[in-house]
Coordinates of C-alpha atoms and ligand atoms in Angstrom, one line a residue:
M1 CA 84.5 91.9 89.8
L2 CA 87.2 93.6 87.6
H3 CA 86.5 94.3 84.0
L4 CA 89.7 95.5 82.6
K5 CA 91.0 96.0 79.1
S6 CA 93.8 93.7 78.1
S7 CA 97.3 95.0 78.1
F8 CA 100.8 94.2 77.1
L9 CA 101.5 92.6 80.5
Q10 CA 98.4 90.4 80.2
F11 CA 99.6 89.4 76.7
L12 CA 103.0 88.5 78.1
L13 CA 101.5 86.5 80.9
L14 CA 99.0 84.7 78.6
A15 CA 101.8 83.9 76.2
F16 CA 103.9 82.5 79.1
N17 CA 101.0 80.4 80.4
I18 CA 100.4 79.0 76.9
L19 CA 104.0 78.1 76.7
T20 CA 103.9 76.5 80.1
F21 CA 100.9 74.5 79.1
V22 CA 102.3 73.4 75.8
A23 CA 105.6 72.3 77.5
F24 CA 103.8 70.3 80.2
P25 CA 100.4 69.4 78.7
F26 CA 99.8 66.4 80.9
T27 CA 100.7 67.7 84.4
S28 CA 97.9 68.7 86.6
A29 CA 98.4 71.2 89.5
E30 CA 100.6 69.9 92.2
T31 CA 98.9 69.7 95.6
V32 CA 101.1 71.5 98.2
D33 CA 101.0 70.2 101.7
Y34 CA 101.2 73.7 103.1
K35 CA 100.5 72.6 106.7
N36 CA 103.8 70.6 106.8
I37 CA 106.2 72.9 105.1
K38 CA 108.8 73.1 107.8
N39 CA 112.5 73.9 107.9
A40 CA 115.2 72.4 110.0
K41 CA 114.7 75.0 112.7
G42 CA 111.0 74.2 112.9
D43 CA 109.6 77.3 111.2
K44 CA 106.3 76.7 109.4
L45 CA 104.4 78.9 107.0
P46 CA 102.7 81.9 108.7
N47 CA 98.9 81.5 109.0
F48 CA 97.6 84.3 106.8
S49 CA 94.0 83.5 107.4
F50 CA 93.9 85.9 110.4
C51 CA 94.1 88.9 108.1
G52 CA 91.2 91.2 107.5
Y53 CA 88.1 92.5 109.3
H54 CA 87.5 90.4 112.5
A55 CA 90.4 88.1 111.4
S56 CA 88.2 87.0 108.5
E57 CA 85.8 85.3 110.9
V58 CA 82.8 87.4 109.9
A59 CA 81.6 88.9 106.6
L60 CA 81.8 92.7 106.0
P61 CA 78.5 94.4 106.9
A62 CA 75.9 94.3 104.1
I63 CA 76.5 97.1 101.7
D64 CA 72.8 97.9 101.5
R65 CA 72.1 98.2 105.2
K66 CA 69.9 101.1 106.1
A67 CA 71.4 104.6 106.3
A68 CA 71.2 106.7 109.4
K69 CA 71.5 109.9 107.4
T70 CA 71.4 110.7 103.7
L71 CA 72.9 113.7 101.9
K72 CA 72.3 115.1 98.4
P73 CA 74.9 117.0 96.4
G74 CA 74.9 120.7 97.1
T75 CA 76.7 123.7 95.7
G76 CA 80.1 124.7 96.9
D77 CA 82.5 122.7 99.1
Q78 CA 80.5 119.9 100.8
S79 CA 83.2 118.9 103.4
A80 CA 81.6 120.7 106.3
A81 CA 78.2 119.1 105.5
I82 CA 79.7 115.6 105.2
Q83 CA 81.7 116.0 108.4
A84 CA 78.7 117.3 110.3
A85 CA 76.7 114.3 109.2
I86 CA 79.4 111.9 110.3
N87 CA 79.7 113.6 113.6
E88 CA 76.0 113.5 114.2
V89 CA 75.7 109.8 113.3
Y90 CA 78.7 109.1 115.5
K91 CA 77.2 110.9 118.5
A92 CA 74.0 108.9 118.0
G93 CA 76.0 105.7 118.4
G94 CA 77.1 105.1 114.8
G95 CA 75.7 104.0 111.4
V96 CA 75.8 104.8 107.8
V97 CA 76.0 108.3 106.2
A98 CA 74.8 107.8 102.6
L99 CA 75.7 110.2 99.8
E100 CA 73.2 110.0 97.0
A101 CA 74.4 109.9 93.4
G102 CA 76.0 113.0 92.1
T103 CA 79.2 115.1 92.3
Y104 CA 80.4 116.5 95.6
K105 CA 83.3 119.0 95.7
I106 CA 85.3 118.4 98.9
S107 CA 88.6 119.4 100.6
P108 CA 91.1 117.1 102.4
G109 CA 90.9 116.4 106.1
L110 CA 87.6 114.4 106.6
L111 CA 87.5 112.1 109.6
I112 CA 85.5 108.9 109.7
L113 CA 84.7 108.3 113.4
N114 CA 84.1 105.1 115.5
S115 CA 81.3 102.9 114.2
T116 CA 80.4 105.2 111.2
T117 CA 80.5 104.4 107.6
L118 CA 80.5 106.8 104.6
R119 CA 78.8 105.2 101.6
G120 CA 78.1 106.4 98.1
A121 CA 75.6 105.1 95.7
G122 CA 78.3 103.4 93.6
T123 CA 81.5 104.0 91.9
G124 CA 81.1 106.5 89.0
S125 CA 77.8 107.4 90.6
T126 CA 78.8 109.2 93.8
I127 CA 81.9 111.2 92.8
L128 CA 83.9 113.3 95.3
T129 CA 86.2 115.8 93.6
V130 CA 89.1 117.5 95.2
D131 CA 91.6 120.0 93.8
S132 CA 94.4 120.0 96.3
L133 CA 96.1 117.6 98.7
S134 CA 97.2 119.6 101.8
D135 CA 96.2 116.5 103.9
D136 CA 94.9 113.0 103.5
I137 CA 91.4 113.2 102.1
F138 CA 89.9 110.7 104.6
T139 CA 91.4 109.5 107.9
M140 CA 89.7 106.5 109.5
G141 CA 90.0 106.7 113.2
N142 CA 91.6 109.4 115.4
Q143 CA 93.5 107.6 118.2
T144 CA 97.1 108.8 118.5
S145 CA 97.9 107.9 122.1
K146 CA 100.3 105.1 123.0
G147 CA 99.6 101.8 124.8
K148 CA 100.6 101.3 128.4
A149 CA 102.8 98.4 129.3
I150 CA 101.6 96.5 132.4
K151 CA 103.8 93.5 132.7
T152 CA 107.0 92.2 131.0
A153 CA 108.4 88.7 131.2
L154 CA 111.4 87.1 129.5
I155 CA 110.9 84.3 126.9
T156 CA 112.9 81.3 127.9
D157 CA 112.7 79.1 124.8
D158 CA 115.9 78.5 122.9
Y159 CA 114.1 79.0 119.7
V160 CA 110.5 80.1 119.0
P161 CA 109.7 79.1 115.4
V162 CA 107.5 80.9 112.9
G163 CA 104.0 79.4 112.9
T164 CA 104.1 78.7 116.6
G165 CA 101.6 80.3 118.9
T166 CA 103.1 79.3 122.3
V167 CA 106.0 80.9 124.2
H168 CA 107.4 80.0 127.6
V169 CA 108.1 82.8 130.0
D170 CA 110.2 83.2 133.2
D171 CA 107.3 84.5 135.2
A172 CA 103.7 84.2 134.2
S173 CA 102.2 86.2 137.0
G174 CA 100.3 89.3 135.9
F175 CA 99.3 87.8 132.5
A176 CA 95.8 86.8 131.8
V177 CA 93.8 85.3 128.9
G178 CA 92.4 88.0 126.7
Q179 CA 95.2 90.5 127.3
T180 CA 96.8 92.4 124.4
V181 CA 100.5 91.6 124.3
F182 CA 103.5 92.2 122.2
V183 CA 105.8 89.2 121.6
Q184 CA 108.9 91.3 121.1
R185 CA 112.6 91.4 121.0
A186 CA 115.2 94.1 120.7
V187 CA 117.4 94.1 117.6
T188 CA 121.1 93.2 118.5
A189 CA 124.3 94.0 116.7
K190 CA 125.0 90.3 116.5
W191 CA 121.8 89.6 114.7
V192 CA 122.3 92.5 112.3
A193 CA 125.8 91.2 111.5
A194 CA 124.6 87.6 111.0
Q195 CA 122.1 89.0 108.4
G196 CA 125.1 90.7 106.6
M197 CA 123.6 94.1 107.3
N198 CA 126.4 95.6 109.5
D199 CA 128.6 97.1 106.9
L200 CA 126.2 98.6 104.3
N201 CA 128.0 101.4 102.6
R202 CA 126.8 103.7 99.8
N203 CA 129.2 106.2 98.1
D204 CA 131.5 105.9 101.1
A205 CA 128.8 106.7 103.6
P206 CA 127.9 104.0 106.1
Q207 CA 124.2 103.1 106.2
T208 CA 122.1 101.8 109.1
W209 CA 119.7 99.0 108.3
I210 CA 118.1 98.7 111.7
K211 CA 119.6 100.3 114.8
P212 CA 120.4 97.8 117.6
G213 CA 117.8 98.3 120.4
T214 CA 114.9 98.8 118.0
L215 CA 112.0 96.6 119.0
V216 CA 110.6 94.0 116.7
Q217 CA 107.0 93.7 118.0
Q218 CA 104.4 91.1 117.1
P219 CA 101.0 92.3 118.4
R220 CA 98.8 89.5 119.7
R221 CA 96.2 88.6 122.3
I222 CA 96.6 85.8 124.9
K223 CA 94.4 82.9 124.0
S224 CA 95.3 80.4 126.7
M225 CA 97.7 79.8 129.5
N226 CA 99.2 76.7 131.0
G227 CA 101.6 77.5 133.8
K228 CA 104.5 79.4 132.1
A229 CA 103.4 78.4 128.6
I230 CA 101.4 81.2 127.1
S231 CA 99.6 80.9 123.8
V232 CA 98.6 83.8 121.6
D233 CA 95.7 84.0 119.1
V234 CA 97.7 84.4 115.9
P235 CA 100.8 82.2 115.2
L236 CA 104.1 84.2 115.0
T237 CA 105.4 85.4 111.7
D238 CA 109.0 86.0 112.9
S239 CA 111.1 83.7 115.0
I240 CA 112.9 84.4 118.3
D241 CA 116.3 82.9 118.4
S242 CA 118.1 83.0 121.7
T243 CA 121.5 82.8 119.9
Y244 CA 121.0 86.4 118.8
M245 CA 118.3 88.0 121.0
T246 CA 116.2 87.7 124.1
G247 CA 112.5 87.6 123.6
Q248 CA 110.0 89.3 125.8
L249 CA 106.3 89.0 126.3
V250 CA 104.8 92.4 127.2
A251 CA 101.2 92.8 128.3
Y252 CA 99.8 96.2 127.6
T253 CA 96.6 98.2 127.6
P254 CA 96.0 99.8 124.2
P255 CA 94.4 103.2 124.0
S256 CA 90.7 103.0 123.0
Q257 CA 90.6 101.7 119.4
P258 CA 88.1 103.1 116.9
S259 CA 86.4 100.2 115.0
E260 CA 83.5 99.3 112.7
M261 CA 84.3 102.1 110.3
G262 CA 83.8 101.9 106.6
L263 CA 84.3 103.9 103.4
E264 CA 82.6 102.4 100.5
N265 CA 80.9 102.6 97.1
L266 CA 82.2 105.8 95.7
S267 CA 84.8 107.5 93.5
I268 CA 87.3 110.1 94.5
K269 CA 89.0 112.2 91.9
L270 CA 92.0 114.5 92.5
S271 CA 92.5 117.1 89.7
P272 CA 95.1 118.5 89.0
T273 CA 96.6 115.1 89.3
C274 CA 99.3 114.1 91.7
S275 CA 99.9 110.7 90.0
G276 CA 103.5 110.4 89.1
V277 CA 104.8 113.8 90.3
I278 CA 108.3 113.7 91.7
L279 CA 108.2 112.5 95.3
T280 CA 109.9 115.7 96.5
S281 CA 106.7 117.7 95.6
T282 CA 105.3 118.2 99.1
N283 CA 101.8 119.2 97.9
C284 CA 101.2 115.6 96.6
T285 CA 102.5 113.3 99.4
S286 CA 99.2 112.8 101.3
A287 CA 97.0 109.8 100.7
A288 CA 93.4 109.5 99.5
I289 CA 92.7 107.3 102.6
S290 CA 94.7 106.9 105.7
V291 CA 93.7 104.2 108.2
S292 CA 95.0 105.6 111.4
E293 CA 97.2 103.9 114.0
W294 CA 95.1 101.8 116.4
T295 CA 92.1 101.6 114.1
T296 CA 90.8 98.0 114.1
D297 CA 88.1 95.9 112.5
S298 CA 87.3 98.4 109.7
W299 CA 87.2 98.3 105.9
V300 CA 87.4 100.2 102.6
R301 CA 85.5 98.7 99.8
N302 CA 84.4 99.3 96.2
L303 CA 86.2 102.6 95.4
D304 CA 87.5 104.1 92.3
L305 CA 90.4 106.5 93.1
T306 CA 92.0 108.7 90.5
G307 CA 94.9 111.1 90.5
F308 CA 96.7 110.3 93.8
N309 CA 100.4 109.5 94.1
N310 CA 100.0 107.5 97.4
F311 CA 96.5 106.1 97.5
V312 CA 95.9 104.2 100.7
S313 CA 98.0 103.8 103.8
V314 CA 97.4 101.7 106.9
G315 CA 99.3 102.9 110.0
Y316 CA 101.4 101.1 112.6
N317 CA 99.3 99.4 115.3
A318 CA 96.2 99.4 113.1
S319 CA 94.9 95.8 112.8
R320 CA 92.3 93.6 111.1
I321 CA 91.6 95.9 108.2
T322 CA 90.1 94.8 104.9
L323 CA 90.8 96.8 101.7
T324 CA 88.8 95.3 98.9
D325 CA 87.7 96.1 95.4
I326 CA 89.7 99.3 95.1
R327 CA 90.8 100.5 91.7
M328 CA 93.5 103.1 91.7
T329 CA 94.1 105.0 88.4
R330 CA 97.4 106.8 87.9
D331 CA 96.6 109.4 85.3
G332 CA 99.9 111.2 85.1
A333 CA 103.4 110.2 83.7
T334 CA 105.8 109.2 86.5
D335 CA 108.8 111.2 87.3
G336 CA 110.9 108.6 89.2
G337 CA 113.8 111.1 89.9
A338 CA 113.3 110.7 93.6
G339 CA 111.9 107.2 93.7
Y340 CA 108.4 105.8 93.3
A341 CA 105.2 106.2 95.2
L342 CA 103.3 103.5 97.0
D343 CA 99.7 102.7 95.9
I344 CA 98.9 100.8 99.1
A345 CA 101.3 101.2 102.0
V346 CA 100.9 98.7 104.8
T347 CA 102.5 99.1 108.2
G348 CA 99.6 97.7 110.3
T349 CA 99.0 94.0 110.9
Q350 CA 96.3 91.5 109.9
V351 CA 95.6 93.7 106.8
L352 CA 93.9 92.0 103.9
V353 CA 94.2 93.6 100.5
A354 CA 91.8 91.8 98.2
N355 CA 90.9 92.2 94.6
C356 CA 92.5 95.7 94.2
A357 CA 94.1 97.0 91.0
T358 CA 96.5 99.7 89.8
L359 CA 95.5 101.1 86.5
G360 CA 96.9 103.8 84.3
A361 CA 98.9 104.7 81.2
A362 CA 102.1 103.0 80.1
D363 CA 104.4 105.5 81.7
T364 CA 102.8 104.9 85.1
R365 CA 105.0 103.4 87.7
S366 CA 104.7 102.7 91.4
Y367 CA 105.0 100.1 94.1
A368 CA 101.5 98.6 94.0
V369 CA 101.6 97.2 97.5
A370 CA 104.5 97.7 99.9
T371 CA 105.2 97.1 103.6
K372 CA 107.7 99.3 105.5
T373 CA 110.2 99.0 108.3
L374 CA 109.3 96.1 110.7
T375 CA 105.7 95.8 109.5
P376 CA 104.4 92.9 111.6
G377 CA 102.6 90.1 109.9
P378 CA 100.4 88.5 109.0
N379 CA 99.4 90.7 106.1
A380 CA 98.0 89.4 102.8
V381 CA 97.4 90.6 99.2
L382 CA 95.0 88.5 97.2
G383 CA 93.9 88.9 93.6
Y384 CA 95.9 92.0 92.8
Y385 CA 95.9 93.2 89.2
V386 CA 98.2 95.7 87.6
E387 CA 97.5 97.1 84.1
Q388 CA 101.0 98.1 83.2
A389 CA 104.2 96.0 83.1
V390 CA 106.0 98.4 85.4
E391 CA 104.4 97.8 88.8
S392 CA 105.9 95.6 91.5
I393 CA 104.5 94.1 94.7
E394 CA 107.4 94.4 97.1
P395 CA 108.1 94.9 100.8
H396 CA 109.9 98.2 100.7
E397 CA 112.4 98.1 103.5
R398 CA 113.8 96.6 106.8
W399 CA 112.4 93.3 107.9
A400 CA 108.7 93.2 107.5
H401 CA 107.6 89.7 108.3
G402 CA 104.7 87.5 107.3
F403 CA 103.6 88.9 103.9
L404 CA 101.5 86.9 101.4
V405 CA 101.0 87.7 97.8
E406 CA 98.7 85.2 96.0
N407 CA 96.7 84.9 92.9
S408 CA 98.0 88.2 91.6
T409 CA 99.1 89.5 88.2
T410 CA 101.9 91.9 88.4
A411 CA 105.1 92.9 86.6
S412 CA 107.3 91.7 89.4
V413 CA 107.2 90.2 92.9
L414 CA 110.3 90.9 94.9
L415 CA 111.0 89.4 98.3
R416 CA 114.7 90.3 98.7
N417 CA 117.7 92.0 100.0
R418 CA 117.5 95.6 98.8
G419 CA 121.1 96.2 100.2
T420 CA 122.1 99.8 100.1
A421 CA 119.1 100.9 98.0
G422 CA 117.1 103.8 99.5
S423 CA 118.8 104.5 102.8
G424 CA 120.1 100.9 103.5
H425 CA 116.7 99.2 103.1
G426 CA 118.5 95.8 103.2
W427 CA 116.5 92.6 103.8
S428 CA 113.0 93.9 103.3
V429 CA 111.0 90.8 104.4
N430 CA 111.1 87.5 106.2
Q431 CA 108.5 84.9 105.7
G432 CA 107.3 86.5 102.5
V433 CA 105.2 84.0 100.5
A434 CA 104.3 84.4 96.8
W435 CA 101.6 81.8 96.1
N436 CA 100.2 81.2 92.6
V437 CA 101.3 84.5 91.2
N438 CA 101.7 85.5 87.6
A439 CA 104.6 87.9 87.3
H440 CA 106.9 88.8 84.5
T441 CA 109.8 88.6 86.9
L442 CA 110.3 87.0 90.3
T443 CA 113.1 87.9 92.7
I444 CA 112.8 85.7 95.8
E445 CA 115.8 85.6 98.1
S446 CA 116.1 84.2 101.6
P447 CA 117.9 86.1 104.3
P448 CA 120.6 84.2 106.3
L449 CA 118.3 84.0 109.3
G450 CA 115.0 83.6 107.6
E451 CA 113.1 82.3 104.6
N452 CA 111.0 83.6 101.7
F453 CA 108.9 81.4 99.4
C454 CA 107.7 81.2 95.9
I455 CA 105.1 78.5 95.6
G456 CA 103.2 78.0 92.3
C457 CA 104.9 81.0 90.8
V458 CA 104.7 81.6 87.1
G459 CA 107.3 84.0 85.7
Q460 CA 111.0 84.5 85.0
V461 CA 113.1 83.8 88.1
E462 CA 115.9 86.3 88.4
T463 CA 119.4 85.2 89.2
G464 CA 120.3 85.2 92.9
S465 CA 116.8 84.0 93.9
N466 CA 117.9 81.6 96.6
G467 CA 114.4 81.5 98.3
T468 CA 112.4 78.3 98.6
F469 CA 110.7 77.4 95.3
I470 CA 108.0 74.8 95.1
S471 CA 106.3 74.0 91.8
S472 CA 108.1 76.7 89.9
G473 CA 106.4 77.6 86.6
A474 CA 103.0 76.0 87.4
L475 CA 100.2 77.0 89.6
V476 CA 99.4 74.7 92.6
D477 CA 96.5 73.5 94.7
P478 CA 95.0 74.8 96.8
P479 CA 94.4 77.9 94.6
S480 CA 94.3 80.1 97.7
L481 CA 96.6 79.5 100.7
Y482 CA 94.6 82.2 102.6
A483 CA 91.3 80.5 101.9
A484 CA 92.7 77.0 102.7
Q485 CA 94.1 78.2 106.0
L486 CA 90.8 79.9 106.8
A487 CA 88.9 76.7 106.0
D488 CA 91.2 74.9 108.4
R489 CA 89.8 77.2 111.1
G490 CA 86.3 76.6 110.1
F491 CA 85.5 79.7 108.1
D492 CA 84.6 80.2 104.4
A493 CA 86.4 82.9 102.5
S494 CA 83.7 83.0 99.8
K495 CA 81.2 84.3 102.4
L496 CA 83.2 87.3 103.5
G497 CA 81.9 89.8 100.9
L498 CA 85.4 90.5 99.5
Ligands
LIG501 C1 97.1 78.1 110.8 O1 97.2 77.5 109.6 C2 97.9 76.2 109.6 C3 97.9 75.7 108.2 O2 98.9 76.4 107.5 C4 97.1 75.3 110.5 O3 97.7 74.0 110.6 C5 97.0 75.9 111.9 O4 96.1 75.1 112.7 C6 96.4 77.3 111.8 N1 96.5 77.9 113.1 C7 95.5 78.3 113.9 C8 95.8 78.9 115.2 O5 94.4 78.1 113.5
LIG502 C1 77.2 100.0 95.6 O1 77.9 100.3 94.4 C2 77.5 99.4 93.3 C3 78.2 99.9 92.0 O2 79.5 100.4 92.3 C4 76.0 99.5 93.1 O3 75.6 98.6 92.1 C5 75.2 99.2 94.3 O4 73.9 99.5 94.2 C6 75.7 100.2 95.5 N1 75.0 99.8 96.7 C7 74.4 100.8 97.4 C8 73.7 100.3 98.7 O5 74.5 101.9 97.1
LIG503 C1 101.4 121.1 93.4 O1 102.3 122.2 93.1 C2 102.6 122.3 91.7 C3 103.7 123.4 91.7 O2 103.4 124.5 92.4 C4 101.4 122.7 91.0 O3 101.7 122.8 89.6 C5 100.3 121.6 91.1 O4 99.1 121.9 90.5 C6 100.1 121.3 92.6 N1 99.2 120.1 92.7 C7 98.2 120.0 93.6 C8 97.4 118.8 93.5 O5 97.9 120.9 94.3
LIG504 C1 87.8 111.5 118.1 O1 86.9 112.4 117.7 C2 85.7 112.5 118.4 C3 84.8 113.5 117.7 O2 85.4 114.7 117.6 C4 86.0 112.9 119.9 O3 84.8 112.8 120.6 C5 87.0 111.8 120.4 O4 87.4 112.2 121.7 C6 88.2 111.8 119.6 N1 89.1 110.7 120.1 C7 90.4 110.9 120.3 C8 91.1 109.7 120.9 O5 90.9 111.9 120.1
LIG505 C1 102.7 100.5 118.7 O1 102.2 100.7 120.0 C2 103.2 100.4 121.0 C3 102.5 100.6 122.3 O2 102.0 101.9 122.5 C4 104.4 101.3 120.9 O3 105.4 100.9 121.8 C5 105.0 101.2 119.5 O4 106.0 102.1 119.3 C6 103.9 101.4 118.4 N1 104.5 101.0 117.1 C7 104.9 101.9 116.2 C8 105.7 101.4 115.1 O5 104.5 103.1 116.3
LIG506 C1 82.9 102.6 119.4 O1 81.5 102.4 119.5 C2 81.2 101.2 120.1 C3 79.7 100.9 119.9 O2 79.0 102.1 120.1 C4 81.6 101.3 121.6 O3 81.4 100.1 122.2 C5 83.1 101.5 121.6 O4 83.6 101.7 122.9 C6 83.5 102.8 120.8 N1 84.9 102.9 120.7 C7 85.6 104.0 120.7 C8 87.1 104.0 120.5 O5 85.0 105.1 120.8
LIG507 C1 91.9 85.5 91.9 O1 91.6 86.9 91.9 C2 90.5 87.2 91.1 C3 90.4 88.8 91.1 O2 91.6 89.4 90.7 C4 89.3 86.6 91.6 O3 88.2 86.9 90.7 C5 89.4 85.1 91.7 O4 88.3 84.5 92.3 C6 90.6 84.8 92.5 N1 90.9 83.3 92.5 C7 91.1 82.7 93.7 C8 91.4 81.2 93.5 O5 91.2 83.2 94.8
LIG508 C1 120.9 84.0 99.8 O1 121.8 84.8 99.2 C2 122.3 85.9 100.0 C3 123.3 86.7 99.2 O2 122.7 87.2 98.1 C4 122.9 85.4 101.3 O3 123.2 86.5 102.1 C5 121.9 84.5 102.0 O4 122.5 84.0 103.1 C6 121.4 83.4 101.1 N1 120.4 82.7 101.8 C7 120.5 81.5 102.2 C8 119.3 80.9 102.9 O5 121.4 80.8 102.0

């Protein structure tokens, strides 16, 4: 639960809600038939319920499960002792390393290994202190190899809509149920031009949005096969349109994937602070926590993090990660001269960010949650709270797809064309869905070949917002799209320990 002091932003939002209520006192929440939202091309809403630890099908492990090893605070730098305990528990097959209450001085570069959890006695109770940021403090997982393609087939459908889980291929031999696959396509110049992204120019310098040939990959697993019709576990979050591209199905063997790792119940404090320093200061760019590429079925929960500029990042090809109940405090004034930091940066897939918050002083500013280039969906942000009216939730650049923000209170939600901003960040997201958000401002635009949504959004809609709006200005039923879609699959979001 979050217990937070009220702020100007909350005041604004409360005032707005009261106005909405006074203006429409007799309307009750509109019920949205989310299963049947469909455009002329057949695209449906992405299914966001597959986000999180084990695709939200099982609860996070009990927080009070027995520890395999317990450490007490000692004098001097405790990194070596903590790492030795993690290594020992890992070698014995995994388990929890518990840190008793107290303050532990540590250095960056700690590695959480397969099947191990590092657990404190509570936030504000177990406190890790660090005074420099030469590296990420914690990295979860250590796999850096590539996957190996074993079979590629062409997708023969004219159009594979978003929300579909079945593609037809020219040759199904060599595919099998259970295989990991990429549903992929190479970006073409024709597609870039159709998106209006072919002539970006900033100060007379041409900018490249996405280079033709770049692969847009949707990581999946084969669920069933029927002749040349192959169905994957998670419905697609980006369409494949044969007018502009040729789709491929690629079966591959991933490298071994560290899993069942946790970091929970503690505080980490960096002092001197990095929060707000200009982005060009290279001694402050690392994160408090980096979930490494290929890490899967792992979580970060109940943490208080203070003094970082970039707090948590989830790498490409990481999947099924839950980040929950993380409070990030920015305790320095922001120098935005080189842009703004990202509190939570998501480039993996099936990442669930639940009940997290960005806190700090009035002159704090960052992107609270952002995806990056071609971040594959589904990814979901639930119940995010920001203390100051300067934070946004916003895909950062270049065609992420399948991104939900629901039940969140923030200064702004932006699903849009960033044009020449940054280095030609352009259309930042397709199939972005804002659901029951309270924001001061909303910028929701749809790309020429895609669609972004604002459903049950309360806030001022900025001009140019040509996305799909449903029930603007009033919250809708169901209160949580994620929980409703999960219930459709037979699972209960309230039992996941979020
Ligand atoms: C995904 O969610 C939709 C509702 O939005 C539901 O109709 C569909 O059956 C779900 N897909 C799967 C594979 O469970
Ligand atoms: C986890 O942290 C919370 C407070 O942050 C505390 O109440 C709880 O006892 C902790 N659980 C364990 C097993 O240490
Ligand atoms: C980063 O470098 C600046 C300038 O040298 C220094 O003032 C600051 O304390 C450093 N911050 C950290 C966290 O090391
Ligand atoms: C990860 O680290 C462990 C412990 O040092 C090591 O045994 C393992 O081989 C490493 N895995 C990879 C993929 O490097
Ligand atoms: C994800 O893994 C695949 C297979 O190894 C690789 O082709 C792809 O480049 C990786 N994605 C990113 C963005 O690193
Ligand atoms: C992680 O540990 C589990 C259980 O001990 C094991 O089955 C799995 O192969 C390990 N994975 C890696 C990447 O080491
Ligand atoms: C909305 O998020 C808050 C936390 O920020 C949570 O307490 C509440 O249960 C959520 N409501 C729904 C409908 O998910
Ligand atoms: C929305 O407006 C942008 C221009 O700002 C345009 O490129 C795009 O095609 C429009 N979207 C739709 C779906 O019409």
